[in-house]
Amino acid sequence: MRAAWSMRHWWAMFLLCLLAGATAALDLSGDEANLRLGPEVEVLRDRGGRMTLADVLQADAFAPARDHPDLSFGYTADVLWLKLPLRSRAPRVQSWRIEFEYATVDRIELFEVGDGGSVTRKRSGDRMPFGERSYAHRNPVFALTLAPDESRVLYLRAESQGTMTLSSALWSDTRFRAHSEAQYSANALYVGTALALALYNLLLFMVLRERSILLYVGFVLCFATAVTAMTGFGAQFLWPDAFEFGNRMLGVGFAASSLLAAIYARTYLDTARYAPGWHRTLGVLSLAHAGVLLVAAFGPLRLGFQLMSAGGVLNAILIFSCGIACAWRGAPGARILVLAWFALLFGALLTSLRNFGLIPNNVLTANAMPIGSALEMLLLSFGLAARFNELKRQKAEAQAQLLAAQQDALHTAHEHERTLAQHVAERTEQLEAANARLRELAMHDALTGLANRAALDAYFRDAFERHRDHLRVLLIDLDGFKHVNDRYGHGVGDRVLADVAQRIRD
């Protein structure tokens, strides 16, 4: 069987040599920097995924990638083969690097077919332990060395459960090192920024105990984990041997961050108060993201990735729209959230459209998610501070209004107390006058105005206590007064009594 395969292999090599003369090879000078391979390669779709290199060499059904010049094919179950003829025009033995810029392609195999028919096989991708990769790098990278005027045909076989993004570039060894260092520095800066924001806000939560801050911390950590998995840093530094875990973490991280983002938006914007309709909508969205999270964690990888990409775009659009509605209604910090979510929406939209193969893959679309999310995290952190300042200002205003109201109430109470005291004094004075009048009426006769028998008793007791040794009592009586009443009537009698009383007083 081995001999049969060998004959088949050599027959394929013969056909390859014939075809190599008809296919223009890419000349390399040795100073290449970011030479895009999309326009240079030809593509073959293996719909069943059963073709071997010998089958590919015999079929030779390659065609230029006119429909996908950036080699971004979206979500597909096909195995893709790429063909790239090369020839060195460098004056000496030279090394190059071929970099595939999307770290989460599951498997990429490189077959180098030399002038004499020799075949060298190299492997990379995030579905294999990091230590088994042909080149130690976060992205699938292959090293290539050619002597002057040496020709070689490269065949690359790629398959992936996620998006089939095969955008790639060829670099000279020296230029690739500088390029790689810049990429590592940029990604390290991203991760460091995310961790710093998470730590700072976690300390802030321990002081303020505000639920929205804890949700923000969870969102940042989940999103940073997903981006770490997407950029290949996780596979290189965090889980070099747990490739299955790394594949899951990409979908789980983005799904969990979308779930926390929806809950965070409800809390941050206080949608229950400012937008009850959006409050219910985001609640349903949170349940949907919980379902996506379960699929990403335990379901088929491709379905999880597709739901994660679609859910991310939907999440960004709905939260962005909710932020606009709450900003219109005066929710504190809503404008900053709108700006932050616009940055994330832009990045998520470009990334998802690229994942589905609807827009080309380039520097902007490849890094849209990290750039947009970094801006969003910074703006949300600033928004939390601005929101608390606004709430603090509103609280101070409310306290000032409450204090003013209390002062007004106290002033009003004092006025009421003063008025009441005045009324009480007036009433007391009136009562005292009335009492004096009552006492006067009780002690004097109503007709004559003279002191009556009660007054006599009171005066007598007082006089007796003070002047008992020389006390005298004068008795005045009206003789024959009954005849006046009987003859002239009681009216005349009353006038006689009043006249007598006046004479006594005089």
Short mmCIF file of C-alpha atoms in Angstrom, two decimals:
data_model
loop_
_atom_site.label_atom_id
_atom_site.label_comp_id
_atom_site.label_asym_id
_atom_site.label_seq_id
_atom_site.Cartn_x
_atom_site.Cartn_y
_atom_site.Cartn_z
CA MET A 1 0.00 0.00 0.00
CA ARG A 2 2.93 2.26 0.78
CA ALA A 3 4.39 1.53 -2.65
CA ALA A 4 1.08 2.33 -4.30
CA TRP A 5 0.89 5.60 -2.46
CA SER A 6 4.47 6.32 -3.49
CA MET A 7 3.70 5.77 -7.19
CA ARG A 8 0.64 7.96 -6.85
CA HIS A 9 2.73 10.55 -5.11
CA TRP A 10 5.44 10.59 -7.78
CA TRP A 11 2.80 10.78 -10.49
CA ALA A 12 1.40 13.81 -8.73
CA MET A 13 4.87 15.30 -8.51
CA PHE A 14 5.29 14.85 -12.24
CA LEU A 15 2.01 16.64 -12.90
CA LEU A 16 3.08 19.34 -10.49
CA CYS A 17 6.28 19.94 -12.35
CA LEU A 18 4.34 20.26 -15.60
CA LEU A 19 1.88 22.68 -14.04
CA ALA A 20 4.59 24.66 -12.33
CA GLY A 21 5.87 25.72 -15.69
CA ALA A 22 2.44 27.07 -16.57
CA THR A 23 1.83 28.82 -13.23
CA ALA A 24 3.71 32.03 -12.61
CA ALA A 25 5.71 31.82 -9.41
CA LEU A 26 5.90 34.69 -6.96
CA ASP A 27 9.42 36.12 -7.02
CA LEU A 28 10.88 36.97 -3.62
CA SER A 29 13.60 39.54 -3.19
CA GLY A 30 14.35 38.83 0.48
CA ASP A 31 13.08 42.20 1.77
CA GLU A 32 9.33 41.55 1.76
CA ALA A 33 7.14 43.25 4.35
CA ASN A 34 3.43 42.45 4.68
CA LEU A 35 3.18 41.03 1.16
CA ARG A 36 -0.52 40.13 0.90
CA LEU A 37 -1.02 36.60 -0.37
CA GLY A 38 -4.67 36.91 -1.35
CA PRO A 39 -4.00 38.04 -4.94
CA GLU A 40 -1.15 35.51 -5.28
CA VAL A 41 -2.82 32.25 -4.25
CA GLU A 42 -5.31 29.92 -5.87
CA VAL A 43 -8.09 28.18 -3.92
CA LEU A 44 -9.60 24.71 -4.00
CA ARG A 45 -12.68 23.75 -1.99
CA ASP A 46 -12.73 20.23 -0.55
CA ARG A 47 -16.41 19.91 0.36
CA GLY A 48 -16.10 16.52 1.97
CA GLY A 49 -12.75 17.14 3.58
CA ARG A 50 -11.41 13.80 2.29
CA MET A 51 -8.79 14.93 -0.20
CA THR A 52 -5.13 14.21 0.43
CA LEU A 53 -2.21 16.10 -1.04
CA ALA A 54 -1.94 13.50 -3.80
CA ASP A 55 -5.63 13.98 -4.62
CA VAL A 56 -5.15 17.71 -4.76
CA LEU A 57 -2.12 17.39 -7.03
CA GLN A 58 -3.99 15.13 -9.40
CA ALA A 59 -7.17 17.18 -9.43
CA ASP A 60 -5.47 20.53 -9.84
CA ALA A 61 -8.85 22.29 -9.74
CA PHE A 62 -7.45 25.47 -8.20
CA ALA A 63 -8.94 28.84 -9.16
CA PRO A 64 -8.01 32.42 -8.28
CA ALA A 65 -9.76 33.76 -5.17
CA ARG A 66 -11.58 36.49 -7.06
CA ASP A 67 -14.66 36.39 -4.81
CA HIS A 68 -12.53 36.42 -1.66
CA PRO A 69 -9.39 38.45 -2.42
CA ASP A 70 -8.72 38.84 1.32
CA LEU A 71 -9.18 35.07 1.84
CA SER A 72 -12.05 35.60 4.29
CA PHE A 73 -14.59 32.84 3.60
CA GLY A 74 -16.91 33.24 6.62
CA TYR A 75 -18.42 30.24 8.38
CA THR A 76 -18.01 27.16 6.19
CA ALA A 77 -17.73 23.43 6.74
CA ASP A 78 -15.51 23.03 3.66
CA VAL A 79 -11.82 22.30 3.85
CA LEU A 80 -9.88 24.86 1.81
CA TRP A 81 -6.64 24.30 -0.04
CA LEU A 82 -4.40 27.19 -1.07
CA LYS A 83 -1.69 26.97 -3.71
CA LEU A 84 1.26 29.38 -3.81
CA PRO A 85 4.28 28.94 -6.14
CA LEU A 86 7.42 30.79 -4.95
CA ARG A 87 10.87 31.48 -6.35
CA SER A 88 13.74 33.15 -4.55
CA ARG A 89 15.53 36.01 -6.28
CA ALA A 90 17.59 36.81 -3.18
CA PRO A 91 21.37 36.81 -3.62
CA ARG A 92 21.85 34.37 -0.73
CA VAL A 93 19.99 31.82 1.36
CA GLN A 94 17.06 33.70 2.83
CA SER A 95 14.30 33.00 5.38
CA TRP A 96 10.72 34.18 5.20
CA ARG A 97 7.64 33.88 7.41
CA ILE A 98 4.07 33.27 6.28
CA GLU A 99 1.63 34.57 8.89
CA PHE A 100 -2.08 33.82 9.03
CA GLU A 101 -3.53 36.79 10.87
CA TYR A 102 -6.57 35.10 12.45
CA ALA A 103 -5.38 33.08 15.43
CA THR A 104 -8.47 30.90 15.87
CA VAL A 105 -8.33 28.90 12.66
CA ASP A 106 -8.51 25.31 13.89
CA ARG A 107 -5.90 23.59 11.71
CA ILE A 108 -3.58 24.73 8.96
CA GLU A 109 -1.13 22.35 7.30
CA LEU A 110 1.64 23.51 4.99
CA PHE A 111 3.07 21.17 2.35
CA GLU A 112 6.27 22.42 0.71
CA VAL A 113 6.86 20.75 -2.64
CA GLY A 114 10.42 21.29 -3.85
CA ASP A 115 11.93 21.20 -7.34
CA GLY A 116 12.83 17.53 -6.99
CA GLY A 117 9.41 16.50 -5.74
CA SER A 118 10.33 16.43 -2.06
CA VAL A 119 7.50 17.22 0.34
CA THR A 120 7.87 18.86 3.74
CA ARG A 121 4.86 19.03 6.04
CA LYS A 122 4.31 21.62 8.77
CA ARG A 123 1.30 22.17 11.06
CA SER A 124 -0.25 24.92 13.13
CA GLY A 125 -3.63 26.16 14.39
CA ASP A 126 -5.44 26.53 17.68
CA ARG A 127 -6.77 22.93 17.70
CA MET A 128 -3.36 21.57 18.57
CA PRO A 129 -1.11 22.03 21.63
CA PHE A 130 1.05 25.10 21.35
CA GLY A 131 4.26 23.10 21.75
CA GLU A 132 3.46 21.03 18.65
CA ARG A 133 3.13 23.98 16.33
CA SER A 134 5.77 24.27 13.65
CA TYR A 135 6.51 27.85 14.70
CA ALA A 136 6.04 29.21 18.23
CA HIS A 137 3.73 32.16 17.65
CA ARG A 138 0.27 33.23 18.74
CA ASN A 139 -0.92 33.16 15.11
CA PRO A 140 -0.41 30.27 12.69
CA VAL A 141 3.03 31.05 11.26
CA PHE A 142 5.28 29.00 8.99
CA ALA A 143 8.99 29.46 8.38
CA LEU A 144 10.32 29.15 4.84
CA THR A 145 13.94 29.05 3.70
CA LEU A 146 15.00 29.21 0.03
CA ALA A 147 18.35 29.24 -1.70
CA PRO A 148 19.00 31.66 -4.60
CA ASP A 149 16.86 30.75 -7.65
CA GLU A 150 15.21 27.92 -5.74
CA SER A 151 11.53 27.33 -6.57
CA ARG A 152 8.94 25.78 -4.35
CA VAL A 153 5.19 25.28 -4.48
CA LEU A 154 3.26 25.64 -1.22
CA TYR A 155 -0.01 23.85 -0.59
CA LEU A 156 -1.93 24.87 2.51
CA ARG A 157 -4.84 22.90 3.90
CA ALA A 158 -7.17 24.77 6.32
CA GLU A 159 -10.26 23.75 8.30
CA SER A 160 -12.08 25.45 11.14
CA GLN A 161 -15.27 25.28 13.18
CA GLY A 162 -15.17 29.06 13.48
CA THR A 163 -14.89 31.63 10.75
CA MET A 164 -12.58 30.62 7.92
CA THR A 165 -10.46 33.76 7.81
CA LEU A 166 -7.24 32.91 6.00
CA SER A 167 -5.94 36.42 5.38
CA SER A 168 -2.20 36.08 5.35
CA ALA A 169 1.00 37.90 4.53
CA LEU A 170 4.59 37.01 3.71
CA TRP A 171 7.46 38.69 5.54
CA SER A 172 11.19 38.49 5.47
CA ASP A 173 12.54 37.10 8.72
CA THR A 174 13.96 40.43 9.93
CA ARG A 175 10.83 42.44 9.17
CA PHE A 176 8.58 39.81 10.68
CA ARG A 177 10.40 39.98 14.00
CA ALA A 178 9.84 43.74 14.21
CA HIS A 179 6.22 43.33 13.13
CA SER A 180 5.62 40.56 15.67
CA GLU A 181 7.14 42.57 18.53
CA ALA A 182 4.85 45.50 17.73
CA GLN A 183 1.81 43.17 17.71
CA TYR A 184 2.76 41.61 21.03
CA SER A 185 3.28 45.05 22.57
CA ALA A 186 -0.10 46.30 21.32
CA ASN A 187 -1.93 43.24 22.62
CA ALA A 188 -0.09 43.37 25.94
CA LEU A 189 -1.13 47.02 26.25
CA TYR A 190 -4.75 46.03 25.61
CA VAL A 191 -4.74 43.26 28.20
CA GLY A 192 -2.92 45.47 30.71
CA THR A 193 -5.44 48.27 30.21
CA ALA A 194 -8.36 45.88 30.70
CA LEU A 195 -6.85 44.40 33.87
CA ALA A 196 -6.04 47.85 35.26
CA LEU A 197 -9.60 49.04 34.65
CA ALA A 198 -11.02 45.89 36.20
CA LEU A 199 -8.81 46.15 39.29
CA TYR A 200 -9.47 49.86 39.78
CA ASN A 201 -13.23 49.43 39.52
CA LEU A 202 -13.14 46.36 41.76
CA LEU A 203 -11.49 48.47 44.47
CA LEU A 204 -14.08 51.15 43.79
CA PHE A 205 -16.84 48.59 44.24
CA MET A 206 -15.41 47.53 47.61
CA VAL A 207 -15.78 51.14 48.75
CA LEU A 208 -19.09 52.15 47.13
CA ARG A 209 -20.87 48.77 46.96
CA GLU A 210 -22.55 49.85 43.75
CA ARG A 211 -23.91 46.89 41.74
CA SER A 212 -23.24 48.48 38.35
CA ILE A 213 -19.51 48.67 39.11
CA LEU A 214 -19.31 44.93 39.82
CA LEU A 215 -21.17 44.20 36.58
CA TYR A 216 -18.70 46.41 34.72
CA VAL A 217 -15.76 44.50 36.24
CA GLY A 218 -17.28 41.18 35.14
CA PHE A 219 -17.93 42.54 31.65
CA VAL A 220 -14.34 43.77 31.27
CA LEU A 221 -12.82 40.49 32.47
CA CYS A 222 -15.03 38.34 30.23
CA PHE A 223 -14.45 40.53 27.20
CA ALA A 224 -10.70 40.65 27.79
CA THR A 225 -10.64 36.85 28.13
CA ALA A 226 -12.47 36.47 24.83
CA VAL A 227 -10.15 38.90 23.05
CA THR A 228 -7.17 37.08 24.58
CA ALA A 229 -8.48 33.84 23.09
CA MET A 230 -9.24 35.49 19.74
CA THR A 231 -5.77 37.01 19.40
CA GLY A 232 -3.97 33.79 20.31
CA PHE A 233 -2.41 35.08 23.52
CA GLY A 234 -4.42 32.64 25.61
CA ALA A 235 -3.20 29.65 23.59
CA GLN A 236 0.39 30.77 23.94
CA PHE A 237 0.54 31.98 27.54
CA LEU A 238 -2.57 30.83 29.47
CA TRP A 239 -3.67 27.42 28.16
CA PRO A 240 -0.92 26.18 25.79
CA ASP A 241 -2.05 22.54 26.02
CA ALA A 242 -5.79 22.96 26.61
CA PHE A 243 -6.73 23.79 23.02
CA GLU A 244 -10.33 22.57 23.45
CA PHE A 245 -10.73 24.91 26.41
CA GLY A 246 -9.25 27.76 24.37
CA ASN A 247 -11.77 27.24 21.56
CA ARG A 248 -14.62 27.29 24.06
CA MET A 249 -13.30 30.38 25.83
CA LEU A 250 -13.64 32.49 22.69
CA GLY A 251 -17.39 31.89 22.41
CA VAL A 252 -17.99 31.70 26.16
CA GLY A 253 -16.11 34.94 26.82
CA PHE A 254 -18.02 36.95 24.23
CA ALA A 255 -21.38 35.40 25.18
CA ALA A 256 -20.81 36.05 28.90
CA SER A 257 -19.70 39.62 28.22
CA SER A 258 -22.86 40.21 26.14
CA LEU A 259 -25.00 38.83 28.98
CA LEU A 260 -23.30 41.03 31.58
CA ALA A 261 -23.47 44.03 29.24
CA ALA A 262 -27.26 43.73 28.93
CA ILE A 263 -27.69 43.46 32.71
CA TYR A 264 -25.19 46.28 33.25
CA ALA A 265 -27.07 48.56 30.85
CA ARG A 266 -30.33 47.98 32.75
CA THR A 267 -28.65 48.87 36.03
CA TYR A 268 -26.48 51.73 34.76
CA LEU A 269 -29.29 53.45 32.86
CA ASP A 270 -31.91 52.71 35.53
CA THR A 271 -34.21 51.56 32.73
CA ALA A 272 -36.90 50.50 35.19
CA ARG A 273 -37.36 54.21 35.93
CA TYR A 274 -36.46 55.95 32.67
CA ALA A 275 -37.45 53.37 30.02
CA PRO A 276 -39.68 50.52 31.29
CA GLY A 277 -40.18 49.16 27.77
CA TRP A 278 -36.45 48.91 27.18
CA HIS A 279 -36.10 47.41 30.66
CA ARG A 280 -38.24 44.47 29.59
CA THR A 281 -36.51 44.21 26.21
CA LEU A 282 -33.06 44.01 27.79
CA GLY A 283 -34.40 41.43 30.22
CA VAL A 284 -35.45 39.21 27.31
CA LEU A 285 -32.09 39.89 25.63
CA SER A 286 -30.30 38.75 28.79
CA LEU A 287 -32.19 35.45 28.72
CA ALA A 288 -31.26 34.99 25.05
CA HIS A 289 -27.58 35.60 25.84
CA ALA A 290 -27.79 33.06 28.64
CA GLY A 291 -28.94 30.52 26.04
CA VAL A 292 -26.09 31.48 23.70
CA LEU A 293 -23.68 31.08 26.60
CA LEU A 294 -24.89 27.53 27.19
CA VAL A 295 -24.53 26.67 23.49
CA ALA A 296 -21.04 28.20 23.36
CA ALA A 297 -20.00 26.25 26.45
CA PHE A 298 -21.53 22.85 25.68
CA GLY A 299 -22.98 22.86 22.15
CA PRO A 300 -21.49 22.60 18.66
CA LEU A 301 -18.62 25.03 18.22
CA ARG A 302 -19.67 26.39 14.84
CA LEU A 303 -23.23 27.06 16.02
CA GLY A 304 -21.90 28.67 19.19
CA PHE A 305 -19.61 30.95 17.17
CA GLN A 306 -22.41 31.93 14.80
CA LEU A 307 -24.84 32.70 17.62
CA MET A 308 -22.10 34.59 19.47
CA SER A 309 -21.35 36.77 16.43
CA ALA A 310 -25.00 37.50 15.67
CA GLY A 311 -25.79 38.06 19.35
CA GLY A 312 -22.90 40.46 19.72
CA VAL A 313 -24.17 42.69 16.92
CA LEU A 314 -27.77 42.52 18.22
CA ASN A 315 -26.59 43.29 21.73
CA ALA A 316 -24.63 46.34 20.67
CA ILE A 317 -27.51 47.70 18.54
CA LEU A 318 -30.15 47.28 21.25
CA ILE A 319 -28.05 48.71 24.07
CA PHE A 320 -27.02 51.59 21.82
CA SER A 321 -30.69 52.31 21.03
CA CYS A 322 -31.67 51.98 24.69
CA GLY A 323 -28.91 54.42 25.62
CA ILE A 324 -30.26 56.97 23.15
CA ALA A 325 -33.78 56.60 24.58
CA CYS A 326 -32.53 57.02 28.16
CA ALA A 327 -30.32 59.98 27.20
CA TRP A 328 -33.37 61.63 25.64
CA ARG A 329 -35.20 61.15 28.95
CA GLY A 330 -32.38 62.55 31.07
CA ALA A 331 -30.86 59.39 32.59
CA PRO A 332 -27.51 60.20 34.29
CA GLY A 333 -24.48 59.04 32.26
CA ALA A 334 -26.58 57.85 29.31
CA ARG A 335 -24.77 60.00 26.74
CA ILE A 336 -21.39 58.55 27.64
CA LEU A 337 -22.80 55.02 27.44
CA VAL A 338 -24.14 55.81 23.97
CA LEU A 339 -20.70 56.98 22.87
CA ALA A 340 -19.01 53.94 24.43
CA TRP A 341 -21.43 51.51 22.87
CA PHE A 342 -21.07 53.18 19.50
CA ALA A 343 -17.35 52.38 19.63
CA LEU A 344 -18.09 48.75 20.56
CA LEU A 345 -20.94 48.54 18.04
CA PHE A 346 -18.64 49.70 15.28
CA GLY A 347 -15.97 47.18 16.24
CA ALA A 348 -18.42 44.29 16.73
CA LEU A 349 -20.20 45.08 13.48
CA LEU A 350 -16.98 45.10 11.45
CA THR A 351 -15.75 41.91 13.13
CA SER A 352 -19.01 40.04 12.60
CA LEU A 353 -19.34 41.15 9.00
CA ARG A 354 -15.78 40.01 8.42
CA ASN A 355 -16.49 36.68 10.16
CA PHE A 356 -19.40 36.06 7.81
CA GLY A 357 -17.24 37.07 4.84
CA LEU A 358 -19.38 40.08 3.92
CA ILE A 359 -16.58 42.67 4.10
CA PRO A 360 -12.86 42.32 3.34
CA ASN A 361 -10.31 41.49 5.99
CA ASN A 362 -7.79 44.27 6.58
CA VAL A 363 -5.99 46.03 9.43
CA LEU A 364 -9.17 47.84 10.51
CA THR A 365 -11.55 44.87 10.40
CA ALA A 366 -9.00 42.50 11.93
CA ASN A 367 -8.43 44.78 14.94
CA ALA A 368 -11.85 46.42 15.11
CA MET A 369 -12.98 44.44 18.15
CA PRO A 370 -9.92 45.11 20.35
CA ILE A 371 -9.83 48.78 19.36
CA GLY A 372 -13.57 49.32 19.81
CA SER A 373 -13.69 47.39 23.08
CA ALA A 374 -10.70 49.27 24.52
CA LEU A 375 -12.38 52.60 23.75
CA GLU A 376 -15.65 51.29 25.14
CA MET A 377 -14.05 50.12 28.41
CA LEU A 378 -12.32 53.45 28.93
CA LEU A 379 -15.50 55.40 28.16
CA LEU A 380 -17.63 53.21 30.41
CA SER A 381 -15.17 53.67 33.26
CA PHE A 382 -15.32 57.41 32.67
CA GLY A 383 -19.10 57.12 32.42
CA LEU A 384 -19.31 55.45 35.82
CA ALA A 385 -17.37 58.33 37.35
CA ALA A 386 -19.50 60.89 35.50
CA ARG A 387 -22.68 59.08 36.52
CA PHE A 388 -21.68 59.06 40.17
CA ASN A 389 -20.77 62.74 39.98
CA GLU A 390 -24.18 63.44 38.45
CA LEU A 391 -25.92 61.36 41.09
CA LYS A 392 -23.85 63.11 43.75
CA ARG A 393 -24.86 66.48 42.31
CA GLN A 394 -28.51 65.46 42.20
CA LYS A 395 -28.26 64.18 45.76
CA ALA A 396 -26.65 67.44 46.87
CA GLU A 397 -29.41 69.39 45.12
CA ALA A 398 -32.04 67.19 46.71
CA GLN A 399 -30.42 67.64 50.12
CA ALA A 400 -30.24 71.40 49.56
CA GLN A 401 -33.88 71.45 48.54
CA LEU A 402 -34.77 69.31 51.54
CA LEU A 403 -32.78 71.62 53.84
CA ALA A 404 -34.48 74.67 52.32
CA ALA A 405 -37.85 72.99 52.73
CA GLN A 406 -37.00 72.14 56.33
CA GLN A 407 -35.90 75.70 56.95
CA ASP A 408 -39.10 76.99 55.36
CA ALA A 409 -41.10 74.57 57.46
CA LEU A 410 -39.20 75.65 60.57
CA HIS A 411 -39.75 79.30 59.73
CA THR A 412 -43.41 78.59 59.09
CA ALA A 413 -43.62 76.71 62.38
CA HIS A 414 -42.01 79.63 64.17
CA GLU A 415 -44.46 82.00 62.51
CA HIS A 416 -47.31 79.74 63.49
CA GLU A 417 -45.94 79.52 67.01
CA ARG A 418 -45.58 83.29 67.27
CA THR A 419 -49.08 83.82 65.84
CA LEU A 420 -50.44 81.17 68.16
CA ALA A 421 -48.68 82.75 71.14
CA GLN A 422 -50.12 86.10 70.16
CA HIS A 423 -53.56 84.58 69.81
CA VAL A 424 -53.15 82.80 73.12
CA ALA A 425 -52.08 86.04 74.79
CA GLU A 426 -54.99 87.89 73.27
CA ARG A 427 -57.32 85.10 74.22
CA THR A 428 -55.88 84.99 77.73
CA GLU A 429 -56.33 88.71 78.05
CA GLN A 430 -59.87 88.39 76.82
CA LEU A 431 -60.50 85.54 79.24
CA GLU A 432 -59.01 87.51 82.07
CA ALA A 433 -61.22 90.48 81.17
CA ALA A 434 -64.19 88.18 80.91
CA ASN A 435 -63.34 86.59 84.24
CA ALA A 436 -62.96 90.02 85.75
CA ARG A 437 -66.29 90.98 84.26
CA LEU A 438 -67.81 87.79 85.61
CA ARG A 439 -66.34 88.47 89.01
CA GLU A 440 -67.66 92.01 88.78
CA LEU A 441 -71.10 90.73 87.85
CA ALA A 442 -70.99 88.10 90.57
CA MET A 443 -70.05 90.65 93.25
CA HIS A 444 -72.38 93.54 92.20
CA ASP A 445 -76.03 94.00 91.61
CA ALA A 446 -76.94 94.21 87.98
CA LEU A 447 -79.56 96.95 88.47
CA THR A 448 -77.83 99.33 90.84
CA GLY A 449 -74.18 98.45 90.30
CA LEU A 450 -73.65 98.29 94.03
CA ALA A 451 -71.86 95.46 95.81
CA ASN A 452 -74.22 92.60 96.64
CA ARG A 453 -74.45 90.19 99.54
CA ALA A 454 -71.57 88.01 98.15
CA ALA A 455 -69.38 91.08 97.99
CA LEU A 456 -70.43 91.97 101.51
CA ASP A 457 -69.35 88.55 102.75
CA ALA A 458 -65.98 88.82 100.93
CA TYR A 459 -65.30 92.35 102.03
CA PHE A 460 -66.43 91.61 105.54
CA ARG A 461 -64.10 88.59 105.90
CA ASP A 462 -61.18 90.61 104.57
CA ALA A 463 -61.98 93.60 106.74
CA PHE A 464 -62.48 91.43 109.75
CA GLU A 465 -59.06 89.83 109.30
CA ARG A 466 -57.33 93.20 108.97
CA HIS A 467 -59.41 95.56 111.06
CA ARG A 468 -61.24 93.47 113.61
CA ASP A 469 -60.44 95.90 116.51
CA HIS A 470 -62.12 98.92 114.92
CA LEU A 471 -64.55 97.45 112.42
CA ARG A 472 -67.88 99.23 111.85
CA VAL A 473 -70.80 98.27 109.65
CA LEU A 474 -73.22 100.87 108.24
CA LEU A 475 -76.66 99.60 107.24
CA ILE A 476 -78.83 101.65 104.92
CA ASP A 477 -82.43 100.64 104.32
CA LEU A 478 -85.28 102.20 102.32
CA ASP A 479 -88.40 102.48 104.49
CA GLY A 480 -91.71 102.27 102.68
CA PHE A 481 -90.17 101.09 99.40
CA LYS A 482 -92.75 98.37 99.08
CA HIS A 483 -95.47 101.01 98.79
CA VAL A 484 -93.57 102.53 95.82
CA ASN A 485 -93.60 99.20 94.01
CA ASP A 486 -97.18 98.56 94.86
CA ARG A 487 -98.43 101.99 93.81
CA TYR A 488 -96.16 102.88 90.84
CA GLY A 489 -94.97 99.47 89.68
CA HIS A 490 -91.65 97.68 89.68
CA GLY A 491 -90.27 99.76 86.80
CA VAL A 492 -90.51 102.92 88.86
CA GLY A 493 -89.18 101.01 91.83
CA ASP A 494 -86.13 99.96 89.82
CA ARG A 495 -85.46 103.55 88.79
CA VAL A 496 -85.75 104.62 92.45
CA LEU A 497 -83.20 101.97 93.44
CA ALA A 498 -80.80 103.06 90.69
CA ASP A 499 -81.15 106.70 91.66
CA VAL A 500 -80.53 105.90 95.35
CA ALA A 501 -77.46 103.84 94.39
CA GLN A 502 -76.03 106.69 92.33
CA ARG A 503 -76.53 109.06 95.26
CA ILE A 504 -74.72 106.64 97.56
CA ARG A 505 -71.82 106.41 95.13
CA ASP A 506 -71.70 110.17 94.79
#
